Coordinates of C-alpha atoms and ligand atoms in Angstrom, one line a residue:
X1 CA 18.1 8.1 -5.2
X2 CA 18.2 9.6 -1.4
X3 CA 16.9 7.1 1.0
X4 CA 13.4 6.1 1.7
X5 CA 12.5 8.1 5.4
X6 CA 10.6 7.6 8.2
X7 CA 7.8 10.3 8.6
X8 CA 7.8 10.9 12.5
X9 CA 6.2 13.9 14.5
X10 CA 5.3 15.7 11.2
X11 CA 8.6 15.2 9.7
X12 CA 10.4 13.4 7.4
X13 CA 13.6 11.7 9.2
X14 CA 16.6 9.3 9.0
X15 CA 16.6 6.0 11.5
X16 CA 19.3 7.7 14.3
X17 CA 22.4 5.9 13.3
X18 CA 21.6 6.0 9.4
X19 CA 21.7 2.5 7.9
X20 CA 19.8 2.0 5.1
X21 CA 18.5 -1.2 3.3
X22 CA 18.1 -1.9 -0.3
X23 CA 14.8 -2.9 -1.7
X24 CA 14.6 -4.6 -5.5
X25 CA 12.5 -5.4 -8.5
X26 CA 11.5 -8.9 -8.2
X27 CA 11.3 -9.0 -12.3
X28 CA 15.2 -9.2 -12.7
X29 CA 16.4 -8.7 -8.7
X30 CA 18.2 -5.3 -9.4
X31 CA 18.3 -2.6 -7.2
X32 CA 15.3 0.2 -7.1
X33 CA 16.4 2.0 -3.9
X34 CA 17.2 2.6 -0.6
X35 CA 15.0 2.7 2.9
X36 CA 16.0 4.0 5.8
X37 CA 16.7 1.1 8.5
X38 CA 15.2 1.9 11.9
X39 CA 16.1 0.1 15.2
X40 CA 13.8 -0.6 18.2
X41 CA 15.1 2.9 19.9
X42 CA 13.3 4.6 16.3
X43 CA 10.8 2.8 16.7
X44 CA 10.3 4.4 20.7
X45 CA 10.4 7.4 19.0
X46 CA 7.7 7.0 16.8
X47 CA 5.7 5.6 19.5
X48 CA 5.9 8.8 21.6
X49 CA 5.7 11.3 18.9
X50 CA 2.2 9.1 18.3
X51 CA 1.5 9.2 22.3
X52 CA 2.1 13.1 22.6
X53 CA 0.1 13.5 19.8
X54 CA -2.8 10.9 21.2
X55 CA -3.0 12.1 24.7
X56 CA -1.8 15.9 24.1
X57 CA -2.4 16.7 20.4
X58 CA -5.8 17.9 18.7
X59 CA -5.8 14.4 16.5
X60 CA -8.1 12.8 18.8
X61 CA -10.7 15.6 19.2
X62 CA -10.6 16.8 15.7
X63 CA -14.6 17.2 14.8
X64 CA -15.4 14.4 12.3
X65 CA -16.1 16.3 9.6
X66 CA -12.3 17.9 9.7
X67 CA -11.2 15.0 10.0
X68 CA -12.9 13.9 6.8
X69 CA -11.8 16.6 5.2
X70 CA -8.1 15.9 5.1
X71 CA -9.4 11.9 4.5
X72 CA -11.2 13.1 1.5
X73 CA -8.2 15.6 0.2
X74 CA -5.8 12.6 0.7
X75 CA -8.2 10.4 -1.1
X76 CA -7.7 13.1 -4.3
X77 CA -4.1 13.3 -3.9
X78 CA -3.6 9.6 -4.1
X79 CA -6.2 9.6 -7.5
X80 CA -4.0 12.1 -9.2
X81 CA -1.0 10.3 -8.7
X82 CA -2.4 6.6 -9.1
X83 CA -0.1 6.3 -12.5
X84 CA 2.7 6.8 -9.9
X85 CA 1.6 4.3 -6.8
X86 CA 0.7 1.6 -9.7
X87 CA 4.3 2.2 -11.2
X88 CA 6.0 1.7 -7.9
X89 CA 4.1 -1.4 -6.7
X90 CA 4.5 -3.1 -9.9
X91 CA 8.3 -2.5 -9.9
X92 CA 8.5 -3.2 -6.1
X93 CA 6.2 -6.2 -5.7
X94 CA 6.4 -7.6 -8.9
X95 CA 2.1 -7.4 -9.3
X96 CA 0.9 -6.5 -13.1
X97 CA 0.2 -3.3 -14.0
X98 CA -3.4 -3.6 -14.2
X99 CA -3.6 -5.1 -11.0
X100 CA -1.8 -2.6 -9.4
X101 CA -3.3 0.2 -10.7
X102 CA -6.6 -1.5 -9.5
X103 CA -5.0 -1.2 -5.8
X104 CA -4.5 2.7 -6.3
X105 CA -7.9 2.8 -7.0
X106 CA -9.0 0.8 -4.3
X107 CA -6.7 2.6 -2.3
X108 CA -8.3 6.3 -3.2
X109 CA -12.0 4.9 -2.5
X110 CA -10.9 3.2 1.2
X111 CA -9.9 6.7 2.2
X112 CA -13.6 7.9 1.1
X113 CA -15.3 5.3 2.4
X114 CA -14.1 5.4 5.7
X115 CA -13.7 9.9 5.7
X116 CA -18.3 9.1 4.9
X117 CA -18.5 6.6 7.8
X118 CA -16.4 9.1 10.3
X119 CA -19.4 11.5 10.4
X120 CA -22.0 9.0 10.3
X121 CA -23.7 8.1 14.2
X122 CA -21.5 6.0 15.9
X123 CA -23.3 5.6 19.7
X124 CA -26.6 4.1 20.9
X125 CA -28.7 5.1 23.5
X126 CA -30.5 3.1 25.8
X127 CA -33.8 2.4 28.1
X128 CA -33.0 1.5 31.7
X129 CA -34.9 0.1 34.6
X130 CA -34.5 3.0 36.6
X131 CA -36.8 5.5 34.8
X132 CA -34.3 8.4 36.6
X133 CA -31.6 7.5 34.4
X134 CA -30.5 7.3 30.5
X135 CA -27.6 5.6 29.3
X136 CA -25.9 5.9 25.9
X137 CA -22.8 4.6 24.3
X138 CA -19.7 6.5 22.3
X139 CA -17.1 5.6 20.3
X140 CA -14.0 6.6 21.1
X141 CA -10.4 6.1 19.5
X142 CA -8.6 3.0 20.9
X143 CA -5.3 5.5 21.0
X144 CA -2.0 4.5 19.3
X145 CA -2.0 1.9 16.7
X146 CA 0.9 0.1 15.7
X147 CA 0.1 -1.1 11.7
X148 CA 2.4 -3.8 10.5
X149 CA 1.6 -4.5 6.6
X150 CA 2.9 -7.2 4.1
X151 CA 4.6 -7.3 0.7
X152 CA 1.5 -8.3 -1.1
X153 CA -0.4 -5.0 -0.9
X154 CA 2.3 -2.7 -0.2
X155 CA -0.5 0.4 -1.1
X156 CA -4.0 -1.0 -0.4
X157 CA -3.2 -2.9 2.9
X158 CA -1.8 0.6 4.7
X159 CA -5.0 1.8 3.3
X160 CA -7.1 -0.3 5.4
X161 CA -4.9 0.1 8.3
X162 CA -4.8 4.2 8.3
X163 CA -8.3 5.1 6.8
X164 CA -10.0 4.0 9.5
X165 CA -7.9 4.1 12.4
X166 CA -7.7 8.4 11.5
X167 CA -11.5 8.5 10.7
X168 CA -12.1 7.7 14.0
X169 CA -9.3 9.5 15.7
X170 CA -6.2 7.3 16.3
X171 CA -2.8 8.0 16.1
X172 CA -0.7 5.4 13.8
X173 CA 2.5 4.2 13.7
X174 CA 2.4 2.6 10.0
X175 CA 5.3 -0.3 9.1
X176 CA 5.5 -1.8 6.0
X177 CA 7.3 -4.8 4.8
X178 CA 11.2 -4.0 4.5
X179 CA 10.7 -5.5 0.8
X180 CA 8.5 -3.4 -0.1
X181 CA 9.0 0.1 0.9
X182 CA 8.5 2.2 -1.8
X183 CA 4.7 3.0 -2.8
X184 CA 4.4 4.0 1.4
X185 CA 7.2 6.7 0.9
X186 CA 4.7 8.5 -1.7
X187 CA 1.6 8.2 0.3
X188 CA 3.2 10.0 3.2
X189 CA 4.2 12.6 1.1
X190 CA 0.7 13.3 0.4
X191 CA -0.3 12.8 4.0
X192 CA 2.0 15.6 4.2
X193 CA 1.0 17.6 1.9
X194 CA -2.7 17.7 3.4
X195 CA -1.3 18.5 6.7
X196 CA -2.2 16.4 9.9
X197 CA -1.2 17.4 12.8
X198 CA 2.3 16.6 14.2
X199 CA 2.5 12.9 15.5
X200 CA -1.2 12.1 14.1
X201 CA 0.4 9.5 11.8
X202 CA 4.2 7.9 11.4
X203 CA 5.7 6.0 9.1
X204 CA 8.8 3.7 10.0
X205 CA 10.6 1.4 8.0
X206 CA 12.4 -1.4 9.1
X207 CA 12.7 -4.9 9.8
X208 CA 9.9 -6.8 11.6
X209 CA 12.3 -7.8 13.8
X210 CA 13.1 -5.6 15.9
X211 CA 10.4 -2.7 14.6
X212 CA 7.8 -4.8 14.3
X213 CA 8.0 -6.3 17.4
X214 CA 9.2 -3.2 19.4
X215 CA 6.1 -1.8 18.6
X216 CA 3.8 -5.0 19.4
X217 CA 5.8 -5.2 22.9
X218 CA 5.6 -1.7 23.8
X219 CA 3.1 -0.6 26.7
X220 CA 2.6 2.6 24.5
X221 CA 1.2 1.1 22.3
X222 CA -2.9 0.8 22.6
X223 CA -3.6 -1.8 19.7
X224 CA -1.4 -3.9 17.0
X225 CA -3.5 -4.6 13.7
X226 CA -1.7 -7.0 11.8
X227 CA -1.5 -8.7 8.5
X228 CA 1.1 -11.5 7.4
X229 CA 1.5 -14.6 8.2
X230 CA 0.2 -16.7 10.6
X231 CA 3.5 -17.8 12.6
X232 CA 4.1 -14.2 12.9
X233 CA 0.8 -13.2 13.9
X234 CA 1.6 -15.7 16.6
X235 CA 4.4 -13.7 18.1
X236 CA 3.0 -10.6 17.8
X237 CA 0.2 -11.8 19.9
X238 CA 2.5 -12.9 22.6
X239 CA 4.5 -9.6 22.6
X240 CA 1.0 -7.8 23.2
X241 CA 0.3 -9.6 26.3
X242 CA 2.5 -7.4 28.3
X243 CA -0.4 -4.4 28.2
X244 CA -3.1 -6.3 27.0
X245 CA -3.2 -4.4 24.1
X246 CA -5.7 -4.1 21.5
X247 CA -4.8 -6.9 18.4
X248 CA -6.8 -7.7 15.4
X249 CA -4.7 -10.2 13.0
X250 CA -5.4 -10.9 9.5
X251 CA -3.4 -14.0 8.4
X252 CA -3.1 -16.4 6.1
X253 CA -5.7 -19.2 4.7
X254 CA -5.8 -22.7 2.4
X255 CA -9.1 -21.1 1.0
X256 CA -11.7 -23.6 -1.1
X257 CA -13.8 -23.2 -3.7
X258 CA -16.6 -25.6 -4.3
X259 CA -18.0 -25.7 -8.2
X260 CA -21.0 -27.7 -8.8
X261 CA -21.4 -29.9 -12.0
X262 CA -23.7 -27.5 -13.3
X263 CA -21.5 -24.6 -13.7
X264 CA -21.2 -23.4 -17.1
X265 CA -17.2 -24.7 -18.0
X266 CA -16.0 -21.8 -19.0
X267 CA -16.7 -19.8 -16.0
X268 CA -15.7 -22.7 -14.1
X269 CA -12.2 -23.0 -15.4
X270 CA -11.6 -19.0 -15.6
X271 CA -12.6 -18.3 -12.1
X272 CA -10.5 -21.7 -11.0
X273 CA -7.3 -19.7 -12.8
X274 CA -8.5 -15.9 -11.4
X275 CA -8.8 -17.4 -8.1
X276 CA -5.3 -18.7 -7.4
X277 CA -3.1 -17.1 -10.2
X278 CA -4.0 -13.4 -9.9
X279 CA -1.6 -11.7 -7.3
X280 CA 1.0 -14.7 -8.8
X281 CA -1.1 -16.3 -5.1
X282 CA 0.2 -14.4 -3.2
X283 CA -3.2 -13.7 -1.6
X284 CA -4.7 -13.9 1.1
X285 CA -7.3 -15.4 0.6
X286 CA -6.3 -17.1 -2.5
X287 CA -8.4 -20.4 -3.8
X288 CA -6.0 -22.5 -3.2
X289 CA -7.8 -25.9 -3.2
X290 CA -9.8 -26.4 -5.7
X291 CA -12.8 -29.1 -5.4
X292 CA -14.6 -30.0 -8.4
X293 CA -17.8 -32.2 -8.9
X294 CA -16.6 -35.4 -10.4
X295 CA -18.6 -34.9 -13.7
X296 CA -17.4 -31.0 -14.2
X297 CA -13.8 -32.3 -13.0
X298 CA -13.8 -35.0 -16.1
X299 CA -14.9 -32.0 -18.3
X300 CA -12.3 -29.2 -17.6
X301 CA -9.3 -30.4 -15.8
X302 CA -7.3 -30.6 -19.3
X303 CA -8.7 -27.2 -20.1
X304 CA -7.4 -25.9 -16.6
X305 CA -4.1 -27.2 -17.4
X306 CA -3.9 -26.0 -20.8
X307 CA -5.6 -22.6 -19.9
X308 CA -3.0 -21.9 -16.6
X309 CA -0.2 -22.9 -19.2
X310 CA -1.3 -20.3 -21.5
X311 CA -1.2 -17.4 -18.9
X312 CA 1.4 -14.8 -19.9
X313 CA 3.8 -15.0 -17.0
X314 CA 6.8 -11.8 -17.1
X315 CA 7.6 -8.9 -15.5
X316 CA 4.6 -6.9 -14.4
X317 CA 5.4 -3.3 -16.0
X318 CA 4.8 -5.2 -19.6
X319 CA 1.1 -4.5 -20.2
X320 CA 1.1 -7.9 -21.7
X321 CA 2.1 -9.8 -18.7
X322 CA -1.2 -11.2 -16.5
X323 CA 0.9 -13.0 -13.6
X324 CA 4.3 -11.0 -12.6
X325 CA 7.3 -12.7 -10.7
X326 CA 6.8 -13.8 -6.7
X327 CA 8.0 -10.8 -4.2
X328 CA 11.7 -12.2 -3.5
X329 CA 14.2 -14.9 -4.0
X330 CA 14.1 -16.4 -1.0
X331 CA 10.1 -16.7 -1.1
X332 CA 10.3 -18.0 -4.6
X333 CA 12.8 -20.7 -3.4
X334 CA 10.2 -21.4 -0.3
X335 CA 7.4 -21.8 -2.9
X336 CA 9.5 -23.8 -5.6
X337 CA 10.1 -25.9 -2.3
X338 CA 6.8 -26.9 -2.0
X339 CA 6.2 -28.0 -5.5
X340 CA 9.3 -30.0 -5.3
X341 CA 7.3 -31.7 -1.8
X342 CA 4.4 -31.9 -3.6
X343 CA 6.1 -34.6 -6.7
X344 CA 8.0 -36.6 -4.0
X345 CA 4.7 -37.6 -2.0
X346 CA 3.5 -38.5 -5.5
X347 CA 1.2 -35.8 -6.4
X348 CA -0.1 -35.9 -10.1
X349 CA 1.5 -32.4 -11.9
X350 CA -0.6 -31.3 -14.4
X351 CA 1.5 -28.1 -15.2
X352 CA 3.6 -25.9 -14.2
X353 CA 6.0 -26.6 -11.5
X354 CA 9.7 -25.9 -12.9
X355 CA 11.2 -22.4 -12.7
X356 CA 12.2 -20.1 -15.9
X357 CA 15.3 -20.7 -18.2
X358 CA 14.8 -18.1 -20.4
X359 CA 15.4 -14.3 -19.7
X360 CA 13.2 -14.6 -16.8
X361 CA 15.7 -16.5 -14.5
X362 CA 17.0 -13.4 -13.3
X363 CA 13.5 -12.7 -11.5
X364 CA 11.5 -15.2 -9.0
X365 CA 9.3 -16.0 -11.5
X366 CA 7.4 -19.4 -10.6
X367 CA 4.8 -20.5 -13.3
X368 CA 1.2 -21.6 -12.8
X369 CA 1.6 -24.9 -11.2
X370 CA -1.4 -27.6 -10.5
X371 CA -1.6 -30.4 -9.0
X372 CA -4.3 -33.1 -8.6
X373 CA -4.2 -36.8 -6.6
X374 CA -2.7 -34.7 -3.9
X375 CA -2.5 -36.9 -0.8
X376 CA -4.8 -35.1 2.4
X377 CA -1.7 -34.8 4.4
X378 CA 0.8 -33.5 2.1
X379 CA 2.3 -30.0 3.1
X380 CA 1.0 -28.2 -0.4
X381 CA -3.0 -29.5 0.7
X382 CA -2.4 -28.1 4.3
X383 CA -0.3 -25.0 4.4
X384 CA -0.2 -21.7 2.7
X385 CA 2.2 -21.8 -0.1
X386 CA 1.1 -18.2 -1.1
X387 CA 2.2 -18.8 -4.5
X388 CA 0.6 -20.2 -7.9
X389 CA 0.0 -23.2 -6.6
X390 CA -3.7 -25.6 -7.3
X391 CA -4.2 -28.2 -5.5
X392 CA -7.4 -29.9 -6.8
X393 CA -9.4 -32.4 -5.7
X394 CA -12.9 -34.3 -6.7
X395 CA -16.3 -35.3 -4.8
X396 CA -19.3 -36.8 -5.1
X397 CA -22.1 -35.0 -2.8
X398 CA -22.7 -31.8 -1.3
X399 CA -21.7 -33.6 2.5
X400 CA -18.7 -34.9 1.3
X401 CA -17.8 -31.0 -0.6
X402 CA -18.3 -29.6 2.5
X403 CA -16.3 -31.5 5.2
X404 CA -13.2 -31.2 2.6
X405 CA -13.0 -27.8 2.3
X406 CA -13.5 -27.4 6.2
X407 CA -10.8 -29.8 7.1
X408 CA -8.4 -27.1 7.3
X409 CA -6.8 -25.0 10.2
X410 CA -7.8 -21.7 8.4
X411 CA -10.9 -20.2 7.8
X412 CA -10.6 -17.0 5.9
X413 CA -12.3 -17.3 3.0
X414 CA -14.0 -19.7 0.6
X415 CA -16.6 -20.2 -2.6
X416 CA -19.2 -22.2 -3.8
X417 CA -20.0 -22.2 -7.7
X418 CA -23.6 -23.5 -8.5
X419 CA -26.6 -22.1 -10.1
X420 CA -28.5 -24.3 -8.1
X421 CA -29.8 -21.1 -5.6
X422 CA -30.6 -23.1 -2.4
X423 CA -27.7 -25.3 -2.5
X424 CA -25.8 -22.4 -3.1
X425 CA -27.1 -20.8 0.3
X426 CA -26.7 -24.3 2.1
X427 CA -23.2 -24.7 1.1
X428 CA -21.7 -21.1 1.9
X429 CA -23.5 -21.4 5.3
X430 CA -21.9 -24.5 6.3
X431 CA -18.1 -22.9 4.9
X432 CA -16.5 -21.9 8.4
X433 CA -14.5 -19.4 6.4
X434 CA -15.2 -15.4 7.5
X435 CA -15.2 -13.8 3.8
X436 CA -17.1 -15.9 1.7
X437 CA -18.8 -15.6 -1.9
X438 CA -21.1 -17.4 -4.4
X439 CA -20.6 -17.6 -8.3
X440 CA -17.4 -14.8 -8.0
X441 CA -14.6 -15.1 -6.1
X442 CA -11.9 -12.8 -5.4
X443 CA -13.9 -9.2 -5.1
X444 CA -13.5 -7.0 -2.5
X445 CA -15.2 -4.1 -1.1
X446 CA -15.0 -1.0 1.0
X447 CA -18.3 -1.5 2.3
X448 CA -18.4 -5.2 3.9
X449 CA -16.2 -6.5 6.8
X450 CA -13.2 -8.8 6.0
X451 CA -11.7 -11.0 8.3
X452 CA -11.2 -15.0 8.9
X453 CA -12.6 -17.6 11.6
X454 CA -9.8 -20.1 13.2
X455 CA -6.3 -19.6 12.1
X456 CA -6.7 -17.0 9.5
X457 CA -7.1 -14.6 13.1
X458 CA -9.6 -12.7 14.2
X459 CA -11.4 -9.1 14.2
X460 CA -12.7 -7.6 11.2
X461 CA -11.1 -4.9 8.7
X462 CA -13.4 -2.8 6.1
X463 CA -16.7 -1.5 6.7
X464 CA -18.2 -0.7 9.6
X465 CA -16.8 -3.5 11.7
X466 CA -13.2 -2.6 10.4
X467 CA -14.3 1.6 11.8
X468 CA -15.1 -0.3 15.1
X469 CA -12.1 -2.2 15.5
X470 CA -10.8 1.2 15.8
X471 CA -12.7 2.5 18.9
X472 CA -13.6 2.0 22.4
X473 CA -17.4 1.6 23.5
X474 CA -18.0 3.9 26.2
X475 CA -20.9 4.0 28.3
X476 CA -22.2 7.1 29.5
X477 CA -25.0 7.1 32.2
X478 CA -26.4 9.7 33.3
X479 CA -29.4 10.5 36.8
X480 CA -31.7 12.9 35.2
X481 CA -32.5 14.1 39.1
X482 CA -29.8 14.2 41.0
X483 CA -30.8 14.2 44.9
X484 CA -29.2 12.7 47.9
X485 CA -28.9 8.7 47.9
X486 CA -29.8 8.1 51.7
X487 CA -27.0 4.9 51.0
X488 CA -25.0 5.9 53.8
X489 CA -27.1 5.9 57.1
X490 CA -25.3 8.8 59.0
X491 CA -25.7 11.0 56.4
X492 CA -29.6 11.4 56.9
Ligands
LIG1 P1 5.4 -11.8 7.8 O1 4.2 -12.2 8.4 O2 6.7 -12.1 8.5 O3 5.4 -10.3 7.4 C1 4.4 -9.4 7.5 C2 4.8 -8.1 8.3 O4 5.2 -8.5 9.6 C3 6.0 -7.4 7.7 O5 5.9 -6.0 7.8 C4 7.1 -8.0 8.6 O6 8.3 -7.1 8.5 C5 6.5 -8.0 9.9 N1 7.1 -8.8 10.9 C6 7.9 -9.9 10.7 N2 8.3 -10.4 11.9 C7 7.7 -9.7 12.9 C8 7.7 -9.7 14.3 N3 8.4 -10.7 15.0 N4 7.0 -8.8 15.0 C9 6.3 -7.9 14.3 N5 6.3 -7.8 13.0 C10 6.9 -8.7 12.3 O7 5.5 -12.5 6.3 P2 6.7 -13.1 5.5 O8 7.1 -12.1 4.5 O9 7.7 -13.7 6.4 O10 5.9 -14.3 4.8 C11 5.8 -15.5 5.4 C12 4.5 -16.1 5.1 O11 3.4 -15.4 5.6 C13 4.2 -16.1 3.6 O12 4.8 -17.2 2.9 C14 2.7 -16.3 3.6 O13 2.3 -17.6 3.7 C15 2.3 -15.5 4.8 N6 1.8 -14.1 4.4 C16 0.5 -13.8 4.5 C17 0.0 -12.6 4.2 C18 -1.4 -12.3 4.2 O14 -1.8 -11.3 3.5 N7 -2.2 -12.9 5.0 C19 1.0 -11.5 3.7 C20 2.3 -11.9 3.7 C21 2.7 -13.2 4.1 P3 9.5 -7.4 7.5 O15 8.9 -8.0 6.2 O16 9.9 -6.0 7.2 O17 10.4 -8.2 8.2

């Protein structure tokens, strides 16, 4: 296969001095490819293809509903060839099939969704003091956007970074993860199959260091929208100081979910599995801690156990499989790491916790692991292990539900099971966590913003707030009657 390329200026291209980097299939570790390996000079390049085409190009002025257009014709191409991006994450990432071919779908209706909201009103007018004057507000494109994307959601998460920032005008400078290359090379053969103009959009493939953080240093660069993990989000926020640029970070969580005594078992224990096994956990905003009402928790913790035991764990192009291997060696080792913490500070293992023998050793498979008795200050209760990983724990009241699963550094997301309607309400409004749900867990739309309160960083991605975080409020005031001020004394 000829290597992965960067898409710069309209074109497909080669990093300058040609080095390549392999990317695998997590499911056995072989090789599926090779990306072109860009360097910080590339990723200049990329940046001023994207700043000719921001400050010189017809991107930027493009009338909404043109712009659309090519959203909505991209959102088609991508439907007709969702058998294709589903194939190529699966194989890539490791996800199951099903999941990913949900992602392609997801992927298709992000480019709608936010192709609608470009020609929907945007400003606001306003009344002044001064009945001579009217003031009104526009949107305009923050200007180049540097997009730096995970592993996890090698399809979807350039999605959210690219169908807005277009919609309203941007030029992008798109980076994936270097593990997962693949599923980006396809979408930016559609992007240029629709035709936008030279420099509207790049593509560039490389490590995060030095790509990633070329681009969140660079004084050409307008805005950085992020989403990995937290230390990382850390630097790039240091590297934008030097401008001041724009930077919206979606990172990681430790995300609760709160289930009442009164919820029905069964939903209780399949939404417990859903929420941290689907994705293997490597989610965002996985439910990661798990805190049961003592009464339900004597009721279901052996069918959790037995259930997560039960889930078909192998490679995810097998229709069968519901969890697929984690995205790489080394982050399976990282995870297997953790569990191995978790039994020396003398947390109770209920399942899981040891790696494959069988014919999956050759992938980074790690099966669905839980723990319980987990003492508050061990590592797997306080950071992300972004793997399948439970951690549950007990309570007795409503207070004490809620100050456990707020004693954590993150805050991106959280649940509360009940069918208990106020409590339900009271609960989820205490939850400092920024996407948050009741009775479900997990779902995700277009249409409502996503983002976290403390750690998990800040700004919002998907609906309206995600178009936003995309422009610049301008104010425009205008003197219905101009006529001389008289300000200036010698002027008459
Ligand atoms: P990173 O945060 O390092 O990776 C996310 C993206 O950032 C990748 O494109 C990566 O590039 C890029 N990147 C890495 N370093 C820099 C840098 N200095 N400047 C700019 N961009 C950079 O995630 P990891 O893969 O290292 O995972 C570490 C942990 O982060 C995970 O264990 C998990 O806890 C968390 N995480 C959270 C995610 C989320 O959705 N919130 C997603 C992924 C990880 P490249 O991979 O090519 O080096």
């Amino acid at each position: 296969m000829e290597p992965l390329l960067n898409y710069v200026g309209g074109k497909f291209v080669p990093a300058r001095d040609e080095r390549t980097r392999e990317f695998l299939n997590p499911a056995d570790n072989s090789v599926l490819g090779l990306a072109t390996e860009s360097d910080a000079a590339d990723a200049a390049a990329a940046v001023a293809a994207a700043r000719a085409a921001f400050d010189e190009g017809p991107w930027p002025a493009t009338p909404p509903p043109e712009r659309a257009a090519r959203l909505f014709r991209l959102a088609d191409l991508i439907e007709a060839n969702a058998e294709e991006f589903s194939r190529r994450d699966t194989l890539n990432n490791g996800k199951p099939r099903r999941e990913a071919r949900f992602d392609a779908a997801d992927t298709a209706a992000c480019f709608r969704y936010y192709a609608g909201l470009a020609t929907k009103p945007h400003g606001q007018t306003f009344e002044l003091s001064d009945p001579n004057m009217t003031s009104m507000t526009v949107r305009e494109p923050v200007g180049v956007c540097g997009q730096i994307i995970p592993w996890n959601y090698p399809l979807l998460m350039a999605a959210w970074k690219l169908a807005p920032a277009l919609a309203a005008g941007n030029c992008c400078i798109l980076k994936p993860s270097e593990l997962t290359p693949w599923s980006a090379q396809l979408l930016f053969q559609l992007i240029d199959e629709v035709g936008f103009p030279p420099g509207a959009v790049q593509l560039l493939y490389g490590a995060g260091d030095p790509v990633g953080s070329a681009l969140a240093a660079s004084e050409r660069v307008d805005k950085i929208a992020f989403t990995g993990g937290t230390a990382t989000g850390r630097k790039i926020m240091q590297a934008a100081t030097g401008n001041l640029k724009r930077v919206t970070l979606e990172l990681g969580g430790k995300s609760p979910i709160v289930m009442f005594a009164d919820v029905d078992p069964d939903v209780a224990v399949e939404y417990a599995l859903f929420g941290i096994f689907a994705g293997q956990g490597e989610v965002c905003n996985a439910g990661s801690r798990l805190f049961l009402e003592r009464a339900l928790a004597d009721k279901i913790l052996p069918r959790l156990a037995a259930a997560a035991a039960k889930i078909a764990v192998g490679p995810g192009l097998d229709e069968t499989s519901e969890m697929g291997p984690l995205v790489s060696r080394a982050h399976q080792q990282k995870v297997l790491g953790y569990i191995a913490g978790g039994r020396e500070v003398g947390a109770t293992l209920l399942t899981g916790g040891e790696s494959y023998a069988d014919h999956r050793a050759a992938g980074n498979f790690v099966p669905p692991t839980i723990f319980t008795d987990v003492p508050p200050d061990a590592k797997i209760w306080r950071e992300e292990i972004f793997g399948p990983v439970l951690c549950v724990d007990t309570f007795e009241t409503e207070e004490e539900a809620i100050r456990k699963a707020n004693d954590t550094p993150y805050g991106l997301a959280g649940a509360v099971f009940t069918k208990d309607g106020s409590r339900a309400q009271r609960v989820i409004r205490r939850l400092r966590a920024g996407v948050t749900w009741i009775n479900t867990f997990h779902f995700t739309f277009n249409e409502v913003p996503w983002g976290g309160f403390k750690m998990s960083g800040f700004g919002r991605e998907l609906g309206p707030h995600g178009y936003d975080a995309y422009t610049e409020v301008k104010q425009i005031t205008t003197h219905l009657a101009p006529a001389p001020l008289g300000w200036f004394r010698h002027l008459g």
